[in-house]
mmCIF file of C-alpha atoms in Angstrom:
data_model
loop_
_atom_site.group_PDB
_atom_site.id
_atom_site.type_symbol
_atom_site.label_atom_id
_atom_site.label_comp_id
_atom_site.label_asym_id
_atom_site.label_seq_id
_atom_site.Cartn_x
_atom_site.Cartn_y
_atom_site.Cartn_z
ATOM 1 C CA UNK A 1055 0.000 0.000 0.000
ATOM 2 C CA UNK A 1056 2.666 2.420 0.649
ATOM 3 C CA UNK A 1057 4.672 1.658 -2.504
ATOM 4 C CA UNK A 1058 1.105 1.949 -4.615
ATOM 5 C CA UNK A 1059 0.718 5.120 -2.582
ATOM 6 C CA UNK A 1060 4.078 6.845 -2.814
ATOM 7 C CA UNK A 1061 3.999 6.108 -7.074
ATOM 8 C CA UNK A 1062 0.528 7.418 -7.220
ATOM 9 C CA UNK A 1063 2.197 10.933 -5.463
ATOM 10 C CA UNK A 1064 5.404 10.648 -7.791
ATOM 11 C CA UNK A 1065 5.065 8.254 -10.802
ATOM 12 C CA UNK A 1066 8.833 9.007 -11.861
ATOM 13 C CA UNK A 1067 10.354 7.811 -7.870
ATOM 14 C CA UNK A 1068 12.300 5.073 -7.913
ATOM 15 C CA UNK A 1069 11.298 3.058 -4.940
ATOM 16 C CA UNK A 1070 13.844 0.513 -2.918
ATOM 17 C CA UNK A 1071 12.326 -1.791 -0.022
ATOM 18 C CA UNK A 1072 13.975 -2.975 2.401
ATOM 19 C CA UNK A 1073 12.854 -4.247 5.519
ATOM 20 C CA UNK A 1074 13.695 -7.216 8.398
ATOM 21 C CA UNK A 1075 11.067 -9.381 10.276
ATOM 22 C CA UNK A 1076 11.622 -11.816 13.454
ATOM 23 C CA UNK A 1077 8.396 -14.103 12.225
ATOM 24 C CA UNK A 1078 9.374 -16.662 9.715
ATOM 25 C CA UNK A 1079 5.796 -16.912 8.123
ATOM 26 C CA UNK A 1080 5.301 -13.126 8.196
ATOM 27 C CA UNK A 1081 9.242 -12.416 6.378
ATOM 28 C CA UNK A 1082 7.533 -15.153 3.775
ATOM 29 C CA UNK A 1083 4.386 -13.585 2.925
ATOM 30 C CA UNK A 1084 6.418 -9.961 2.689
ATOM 31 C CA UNK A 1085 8.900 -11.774 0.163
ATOM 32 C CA UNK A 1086 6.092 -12.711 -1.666
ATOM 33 C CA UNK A 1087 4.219 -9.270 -2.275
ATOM 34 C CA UNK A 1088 7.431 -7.725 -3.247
ATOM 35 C CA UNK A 1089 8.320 -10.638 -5.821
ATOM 36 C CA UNK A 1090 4.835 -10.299 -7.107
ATOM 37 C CA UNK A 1091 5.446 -6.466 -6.901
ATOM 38 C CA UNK A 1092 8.690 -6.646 -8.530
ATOM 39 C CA UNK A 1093 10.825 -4.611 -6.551
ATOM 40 C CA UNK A 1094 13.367 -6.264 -4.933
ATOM 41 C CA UNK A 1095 12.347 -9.425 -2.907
ATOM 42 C CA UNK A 1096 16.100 -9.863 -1.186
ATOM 43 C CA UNK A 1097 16.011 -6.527 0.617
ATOM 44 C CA UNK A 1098 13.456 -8.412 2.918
ATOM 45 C CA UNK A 1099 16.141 -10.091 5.884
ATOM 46 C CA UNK A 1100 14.950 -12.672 8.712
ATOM 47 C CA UNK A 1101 16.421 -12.079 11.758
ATOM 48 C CA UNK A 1102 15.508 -9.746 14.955
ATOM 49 C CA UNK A 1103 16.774 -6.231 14.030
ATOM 50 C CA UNK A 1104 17.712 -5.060 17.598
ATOM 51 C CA UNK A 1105 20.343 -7.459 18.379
ATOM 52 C CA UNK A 1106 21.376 -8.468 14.324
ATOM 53 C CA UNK A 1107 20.448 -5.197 12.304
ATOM 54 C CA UNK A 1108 20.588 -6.773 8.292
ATOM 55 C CA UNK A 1109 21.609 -3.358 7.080
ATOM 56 C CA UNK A 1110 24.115 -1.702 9.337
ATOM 57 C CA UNK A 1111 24.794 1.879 8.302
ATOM 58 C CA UNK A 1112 22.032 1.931 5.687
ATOM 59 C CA UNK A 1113 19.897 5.246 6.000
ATOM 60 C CA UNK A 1114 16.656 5.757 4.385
ATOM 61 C CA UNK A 1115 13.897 8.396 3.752
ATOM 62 C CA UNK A 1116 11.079 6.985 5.070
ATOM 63 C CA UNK A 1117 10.328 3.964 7.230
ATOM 64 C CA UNK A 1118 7.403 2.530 8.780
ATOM 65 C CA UNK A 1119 7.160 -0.118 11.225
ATOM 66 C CA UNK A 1120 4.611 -1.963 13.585
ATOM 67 C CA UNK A 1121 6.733 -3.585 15.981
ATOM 68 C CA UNK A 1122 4.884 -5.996 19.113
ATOM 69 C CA UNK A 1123 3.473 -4.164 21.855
ATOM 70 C CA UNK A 1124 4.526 -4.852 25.348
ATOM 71 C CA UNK A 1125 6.767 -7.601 25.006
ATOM 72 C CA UNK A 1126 9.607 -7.821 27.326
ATOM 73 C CA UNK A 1127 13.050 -7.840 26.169
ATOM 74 C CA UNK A 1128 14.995 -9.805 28.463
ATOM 75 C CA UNK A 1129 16.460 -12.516 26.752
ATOM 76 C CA UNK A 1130 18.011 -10.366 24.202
ATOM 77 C CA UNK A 1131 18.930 -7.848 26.926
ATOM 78 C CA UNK A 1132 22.911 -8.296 27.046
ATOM 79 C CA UNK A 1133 23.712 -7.313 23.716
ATOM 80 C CA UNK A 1134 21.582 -4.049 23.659
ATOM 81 C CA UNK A 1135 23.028 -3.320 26.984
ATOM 82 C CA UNK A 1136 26.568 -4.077 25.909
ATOM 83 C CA UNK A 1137 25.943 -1.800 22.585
ATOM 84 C CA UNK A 1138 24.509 0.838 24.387
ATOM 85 C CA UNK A 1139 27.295 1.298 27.190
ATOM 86 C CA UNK A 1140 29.810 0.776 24.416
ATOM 87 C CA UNK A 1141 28.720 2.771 22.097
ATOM 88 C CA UNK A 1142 26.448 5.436 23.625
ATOM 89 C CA UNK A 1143 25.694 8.507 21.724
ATOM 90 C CA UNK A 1144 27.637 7.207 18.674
ATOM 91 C CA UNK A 1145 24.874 3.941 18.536
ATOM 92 C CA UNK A 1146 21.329 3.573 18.424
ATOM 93 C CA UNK A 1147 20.103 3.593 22.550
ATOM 94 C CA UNK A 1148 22.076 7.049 23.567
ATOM 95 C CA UNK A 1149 18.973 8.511 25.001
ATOM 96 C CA UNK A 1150 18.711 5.319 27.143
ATOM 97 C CA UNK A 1151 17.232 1.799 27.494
ATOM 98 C CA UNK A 1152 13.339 1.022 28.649
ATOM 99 C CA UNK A 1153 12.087 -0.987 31.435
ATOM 100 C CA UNK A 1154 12.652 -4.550 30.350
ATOM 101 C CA UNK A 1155 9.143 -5.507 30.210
ATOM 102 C CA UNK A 1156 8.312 -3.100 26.929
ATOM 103 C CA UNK A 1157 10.876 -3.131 23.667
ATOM 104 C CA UNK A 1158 8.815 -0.429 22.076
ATOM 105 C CA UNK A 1159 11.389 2.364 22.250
ATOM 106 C CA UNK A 1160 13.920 0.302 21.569
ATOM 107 C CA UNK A 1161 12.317 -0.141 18.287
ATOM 108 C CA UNK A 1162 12.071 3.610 17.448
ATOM 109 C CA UNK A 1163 15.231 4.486 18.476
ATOM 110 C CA UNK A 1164 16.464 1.349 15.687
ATOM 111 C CA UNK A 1165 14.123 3.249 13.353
ATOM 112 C CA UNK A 1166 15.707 6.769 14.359
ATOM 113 C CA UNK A 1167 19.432 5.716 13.723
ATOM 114 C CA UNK A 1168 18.210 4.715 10.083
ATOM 115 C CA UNK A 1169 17.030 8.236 9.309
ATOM 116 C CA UNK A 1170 18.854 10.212 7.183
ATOM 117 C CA UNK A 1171 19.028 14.233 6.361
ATOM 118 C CA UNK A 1172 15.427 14.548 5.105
ATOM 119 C CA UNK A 1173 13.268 11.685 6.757
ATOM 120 C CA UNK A 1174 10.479 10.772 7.650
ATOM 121 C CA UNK A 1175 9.092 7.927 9.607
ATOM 122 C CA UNK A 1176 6.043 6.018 11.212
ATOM 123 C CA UNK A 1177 5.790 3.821 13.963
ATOM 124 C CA UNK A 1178 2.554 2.269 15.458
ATOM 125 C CA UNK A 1179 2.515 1.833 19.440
ATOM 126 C CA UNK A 1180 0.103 1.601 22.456
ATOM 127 C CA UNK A 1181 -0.418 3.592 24.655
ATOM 128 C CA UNK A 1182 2.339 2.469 27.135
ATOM 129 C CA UNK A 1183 5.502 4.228 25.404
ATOM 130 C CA UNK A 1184 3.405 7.718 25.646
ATOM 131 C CA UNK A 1185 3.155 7.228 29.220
ATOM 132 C CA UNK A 1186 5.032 5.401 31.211
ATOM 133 C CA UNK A 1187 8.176 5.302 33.349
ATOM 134 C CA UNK A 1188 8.249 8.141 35.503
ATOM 135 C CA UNK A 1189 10.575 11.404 35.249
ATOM 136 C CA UNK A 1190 13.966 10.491 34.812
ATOM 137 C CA UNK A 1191 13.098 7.034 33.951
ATOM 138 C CA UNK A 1192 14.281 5.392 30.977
ATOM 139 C CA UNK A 1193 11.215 5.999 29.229
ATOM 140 C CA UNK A 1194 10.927 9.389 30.034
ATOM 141 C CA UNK A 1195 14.736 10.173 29.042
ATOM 142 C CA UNK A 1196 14.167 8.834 25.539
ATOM 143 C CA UNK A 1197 10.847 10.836 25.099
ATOM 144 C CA UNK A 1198 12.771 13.918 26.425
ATOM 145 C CA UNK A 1199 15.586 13.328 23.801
ATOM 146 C CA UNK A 1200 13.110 12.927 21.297
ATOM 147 C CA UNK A 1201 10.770 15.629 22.211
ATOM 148 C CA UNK A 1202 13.904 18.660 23.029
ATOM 149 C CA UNK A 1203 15.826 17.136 19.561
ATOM 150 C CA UNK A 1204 12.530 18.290 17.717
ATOM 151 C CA UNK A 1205 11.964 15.114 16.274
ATOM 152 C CA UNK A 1206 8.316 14.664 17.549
ATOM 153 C CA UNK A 1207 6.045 15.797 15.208
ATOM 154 C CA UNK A 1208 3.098 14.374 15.779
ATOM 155 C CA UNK A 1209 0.479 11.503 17.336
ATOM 156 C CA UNK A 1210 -2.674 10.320 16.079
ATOM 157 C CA UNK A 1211 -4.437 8.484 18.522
ATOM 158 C CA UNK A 1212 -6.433 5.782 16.538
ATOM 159 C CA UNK A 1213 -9.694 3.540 17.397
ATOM 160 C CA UNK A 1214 -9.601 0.910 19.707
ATOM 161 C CA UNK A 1215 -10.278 -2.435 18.275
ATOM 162 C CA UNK A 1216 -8.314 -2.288 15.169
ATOM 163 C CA UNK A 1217 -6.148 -5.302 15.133
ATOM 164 C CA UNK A 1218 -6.519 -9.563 15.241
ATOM 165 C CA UNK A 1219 -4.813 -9.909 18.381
ATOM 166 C CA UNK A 1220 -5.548 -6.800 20.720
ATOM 167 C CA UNK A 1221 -8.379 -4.418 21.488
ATOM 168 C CA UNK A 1222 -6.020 -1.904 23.159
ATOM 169 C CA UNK A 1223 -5.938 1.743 21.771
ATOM 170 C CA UNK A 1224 -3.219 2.679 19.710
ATOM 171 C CA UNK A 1225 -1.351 5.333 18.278
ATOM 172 C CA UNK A 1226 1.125 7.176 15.337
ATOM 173 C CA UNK A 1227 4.042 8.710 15.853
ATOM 174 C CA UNK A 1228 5.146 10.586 12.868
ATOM 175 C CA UNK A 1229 8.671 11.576 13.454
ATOM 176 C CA UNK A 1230 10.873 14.064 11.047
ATOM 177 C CA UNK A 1231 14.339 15.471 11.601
ATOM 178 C CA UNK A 1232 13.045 18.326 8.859
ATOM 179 C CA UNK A 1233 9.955 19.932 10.012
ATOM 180 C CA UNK A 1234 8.852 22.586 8.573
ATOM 181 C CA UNK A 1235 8.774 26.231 9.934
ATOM 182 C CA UNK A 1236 5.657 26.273 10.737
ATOM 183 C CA UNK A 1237 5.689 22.895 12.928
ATOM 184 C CA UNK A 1238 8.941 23.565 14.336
ATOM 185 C CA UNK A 1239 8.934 23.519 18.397
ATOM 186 C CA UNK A 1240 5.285 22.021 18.544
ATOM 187 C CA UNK A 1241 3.972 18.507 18.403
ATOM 188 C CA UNK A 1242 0.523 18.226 17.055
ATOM 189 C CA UNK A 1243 -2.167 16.044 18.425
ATOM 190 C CA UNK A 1244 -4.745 14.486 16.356
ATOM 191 C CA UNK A 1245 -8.022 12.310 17.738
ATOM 192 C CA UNK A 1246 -9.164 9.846 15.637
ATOM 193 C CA UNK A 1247 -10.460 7.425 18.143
ATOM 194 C CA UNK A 1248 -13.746 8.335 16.392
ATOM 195 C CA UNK A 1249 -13.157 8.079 13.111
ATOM 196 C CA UNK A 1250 -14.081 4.305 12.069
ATOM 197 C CA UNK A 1251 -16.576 1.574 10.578
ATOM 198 C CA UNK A 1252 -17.513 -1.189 12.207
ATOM 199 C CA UNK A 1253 -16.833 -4.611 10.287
ATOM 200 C CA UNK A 1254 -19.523 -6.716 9.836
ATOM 201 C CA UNK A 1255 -18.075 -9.798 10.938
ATOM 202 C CA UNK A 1256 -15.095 -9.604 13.668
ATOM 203 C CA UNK A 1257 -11.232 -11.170 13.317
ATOM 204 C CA UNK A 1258 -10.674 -12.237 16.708
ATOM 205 C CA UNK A 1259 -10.169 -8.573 18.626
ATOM 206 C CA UNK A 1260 -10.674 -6.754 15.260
ATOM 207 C CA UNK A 1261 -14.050 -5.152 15.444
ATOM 208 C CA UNK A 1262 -13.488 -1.597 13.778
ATOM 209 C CA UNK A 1263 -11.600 -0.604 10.881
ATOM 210 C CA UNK A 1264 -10.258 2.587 8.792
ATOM 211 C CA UNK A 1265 -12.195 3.319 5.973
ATOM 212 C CA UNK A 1266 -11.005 5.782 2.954
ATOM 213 C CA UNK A 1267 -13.319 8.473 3.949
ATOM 214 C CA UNK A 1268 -11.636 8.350 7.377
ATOM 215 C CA UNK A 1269 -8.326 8.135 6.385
ATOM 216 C CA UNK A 1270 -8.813 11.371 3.765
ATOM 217 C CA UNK A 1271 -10.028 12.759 7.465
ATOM 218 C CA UNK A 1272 -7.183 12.223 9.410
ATOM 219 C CA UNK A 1273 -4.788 12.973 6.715
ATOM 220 C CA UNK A 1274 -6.645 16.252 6.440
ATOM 221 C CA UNK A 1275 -6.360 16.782 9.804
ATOM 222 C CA UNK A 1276 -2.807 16.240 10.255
ATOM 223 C CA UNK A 1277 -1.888 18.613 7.040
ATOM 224 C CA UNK A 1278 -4.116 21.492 7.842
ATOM 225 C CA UNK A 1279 -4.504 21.582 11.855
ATOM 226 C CA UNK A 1280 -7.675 23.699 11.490
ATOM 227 C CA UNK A 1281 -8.134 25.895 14.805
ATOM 228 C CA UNK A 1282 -11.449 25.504 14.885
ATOM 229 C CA UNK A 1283 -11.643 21.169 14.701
ATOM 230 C CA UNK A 1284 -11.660 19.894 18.794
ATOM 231 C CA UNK A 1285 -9.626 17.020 16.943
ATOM 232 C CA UNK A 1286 -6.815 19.083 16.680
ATOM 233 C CA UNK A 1287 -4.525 20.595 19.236
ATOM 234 C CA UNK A 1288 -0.822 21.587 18.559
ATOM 235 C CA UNK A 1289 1.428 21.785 21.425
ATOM 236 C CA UNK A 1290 4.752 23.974 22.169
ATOM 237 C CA UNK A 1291 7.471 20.915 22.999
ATOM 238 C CA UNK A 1292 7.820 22.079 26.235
ATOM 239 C CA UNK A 1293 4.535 21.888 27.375
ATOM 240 C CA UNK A 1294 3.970 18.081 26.172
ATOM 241 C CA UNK A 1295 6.777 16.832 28.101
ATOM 242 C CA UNK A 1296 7.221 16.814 32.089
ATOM 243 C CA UNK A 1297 9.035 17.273 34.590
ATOM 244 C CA UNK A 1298 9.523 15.611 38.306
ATOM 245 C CA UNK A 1299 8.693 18.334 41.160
ATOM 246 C CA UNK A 1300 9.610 17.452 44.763
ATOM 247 C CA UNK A 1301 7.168 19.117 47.431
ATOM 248 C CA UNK A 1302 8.312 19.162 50.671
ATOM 249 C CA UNK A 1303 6.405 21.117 53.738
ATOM 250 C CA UNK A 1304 6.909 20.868 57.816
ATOM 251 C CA UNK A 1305 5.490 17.968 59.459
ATOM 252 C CA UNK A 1306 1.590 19.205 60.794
ATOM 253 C CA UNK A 1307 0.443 17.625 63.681
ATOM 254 C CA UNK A 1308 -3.434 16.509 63.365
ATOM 255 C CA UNK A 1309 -5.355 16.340 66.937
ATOM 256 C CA UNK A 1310 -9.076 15.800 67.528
ATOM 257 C CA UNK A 1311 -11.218 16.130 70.660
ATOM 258 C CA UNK A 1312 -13.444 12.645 70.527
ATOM 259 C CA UNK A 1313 -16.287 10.719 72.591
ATOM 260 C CA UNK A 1314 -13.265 8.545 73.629
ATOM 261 C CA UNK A 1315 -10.897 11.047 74.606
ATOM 262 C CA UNK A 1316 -13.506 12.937 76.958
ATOM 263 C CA UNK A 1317 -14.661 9.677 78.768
ATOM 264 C CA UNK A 1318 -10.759 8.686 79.436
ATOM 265 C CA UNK A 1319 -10.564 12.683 81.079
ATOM 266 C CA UNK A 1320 -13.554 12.586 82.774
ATOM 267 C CA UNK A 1321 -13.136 11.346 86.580
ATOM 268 C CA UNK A 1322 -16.703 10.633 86.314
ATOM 269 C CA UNK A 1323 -17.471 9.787 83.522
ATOM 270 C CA UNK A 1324 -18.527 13.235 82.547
ATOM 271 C CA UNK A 1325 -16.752 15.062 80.825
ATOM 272 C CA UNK A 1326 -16.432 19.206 81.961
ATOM 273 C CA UNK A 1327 -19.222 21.210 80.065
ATOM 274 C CA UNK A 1328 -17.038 23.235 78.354
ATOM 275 C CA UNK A 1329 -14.941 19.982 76.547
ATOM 276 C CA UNK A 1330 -18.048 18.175 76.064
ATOM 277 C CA UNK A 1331 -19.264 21.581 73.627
ATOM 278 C CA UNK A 1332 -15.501 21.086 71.434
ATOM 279 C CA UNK A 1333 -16.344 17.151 70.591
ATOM 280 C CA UNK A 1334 -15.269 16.803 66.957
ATOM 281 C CA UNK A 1335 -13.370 19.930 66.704
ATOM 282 C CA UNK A 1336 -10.299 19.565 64.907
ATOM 283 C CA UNK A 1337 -6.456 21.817 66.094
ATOM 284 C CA UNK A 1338 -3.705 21.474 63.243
#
């Protein structure tokens, strides 16, 4: 769809694909559409392209991905670790490794390190990578590095119920290390969530889907960023990030006058008039 799409813009580009997949039967059935498309059926590599990238040094203009959501990444974790301490800013993970139990930065920060002057790229994720790991986190010092390097340049939060195998919301990150002016220090925010059919006949989770109408919506939407559309809302990269704030305040001592307390002062087992009026007052 993209190569159909990209010729349809440009009939005269020349288009290369390349791409790597971990699932034998999925790197298969790519092989397959590009031999029956023609265009180069050994640029698609088997193999896990975190810990055995296929094209090492390659850059390219745009790139699109779709990579599992929350699966841990601990059996691979030595390598990455090893290649990010010993290479750092020079290598793919210099803004810093996730929590172990979610590989979806990893993957964009792969996909970043193929970019070259010019790019463009896509990434599908939950909701997870938007969110969590708290300030100073790994999480949050990739999405700072991303966010302050102006590379963020927009999410569009899709329906839920999209794909065969989850119901979870998900969401676009469109990434470009050459916005244009007029996009520069923002990141803009587009909600789609409501802009779907319903199939007639679910695939497992998949219950809604994107129709054309839809997608000529959001790509509308993400071109234009109309004022006036409650879809829309563009943010200065500073206020979509955030930051860790430590409140501290003196120690305030809580005392309350109860039934309990009066009976245990009372010699009588009445309490004085003048106590009995306070019950249930509260001193700080």
């Amino acid at each position: 769809a993209t190569l159909d799409r990209i010729t349809e813009l440009n009939s005269t580009a020349k288009v290369q694909v390349y791409g790597q997949e971990l699932n034998g039967e999925t790197w298969a059935i790519a092989r397959s559409d590009l031999l029956i498309a023609g265009v180069g059926f050994e640029n698609m590599a088997l193999g896990n392209s975190l810990t055995a990238d296929a094209f090492p040094g390659q850059k390219f203009d745009y790139i699109l991905a779709n990579p599992p959501y929350g699966v841990d990444w601990k059996s691979y974790a030595k390598p990455l670790r090893h290649e990010a301490a010993r290479d750092g800013w020079a290598g793919r993970f210099g803004a810093g490794l996730p929590r172990i139990s979610d590989g979806s930065l990893l993957f964009l920060q792969h996909m970043i390190s193929k970019m070259k002057s010019g790019s463009r790229l896509g990434i599908v994720l939950s909701g997870s990578p938007l969110f969590s790991g708290a300030a100073e986190s790994g999480e949050s010092e990739i999405r700072r590095w991303i966010i302050e390097s102006d590379l963020l340049e927009g999410i569009v939060a899709l329906p839920d119920q999209m794909f065969y195998n989850t119901g979870i919301s998900t969401y676009v990150w469109v990434l470009s290390n050459s916005k244009p002016a007029s996009r520069a220090g923002s990141v803009a925010l587009i909600d789609g969530r409501g802009e779907f059919a319903k199939m007639r006949k679910s695939l497992g989770d998949k219950r809604k889907f994107l129709p054309t109408g839809a997608i000529e919506t959001l790509v509308r939407l993400y071109n234009d960023l109309p004022d006036d559309d409650p879809r829309v809302k563009v943010m200065p990269n500073d206020r979509f990030g955030f930051q860790r704030l430590t409140v501290e305040r003196p120690l305030r001592l809580h005392w309350e006058v109860t039934e309990a307390v009066i009976d245990l002062l009372a010699d009588d087992g009445e309490a004085p008039a003048g106590l009995r009026a306070h019950i249930g007052t509260v001193f700080v």
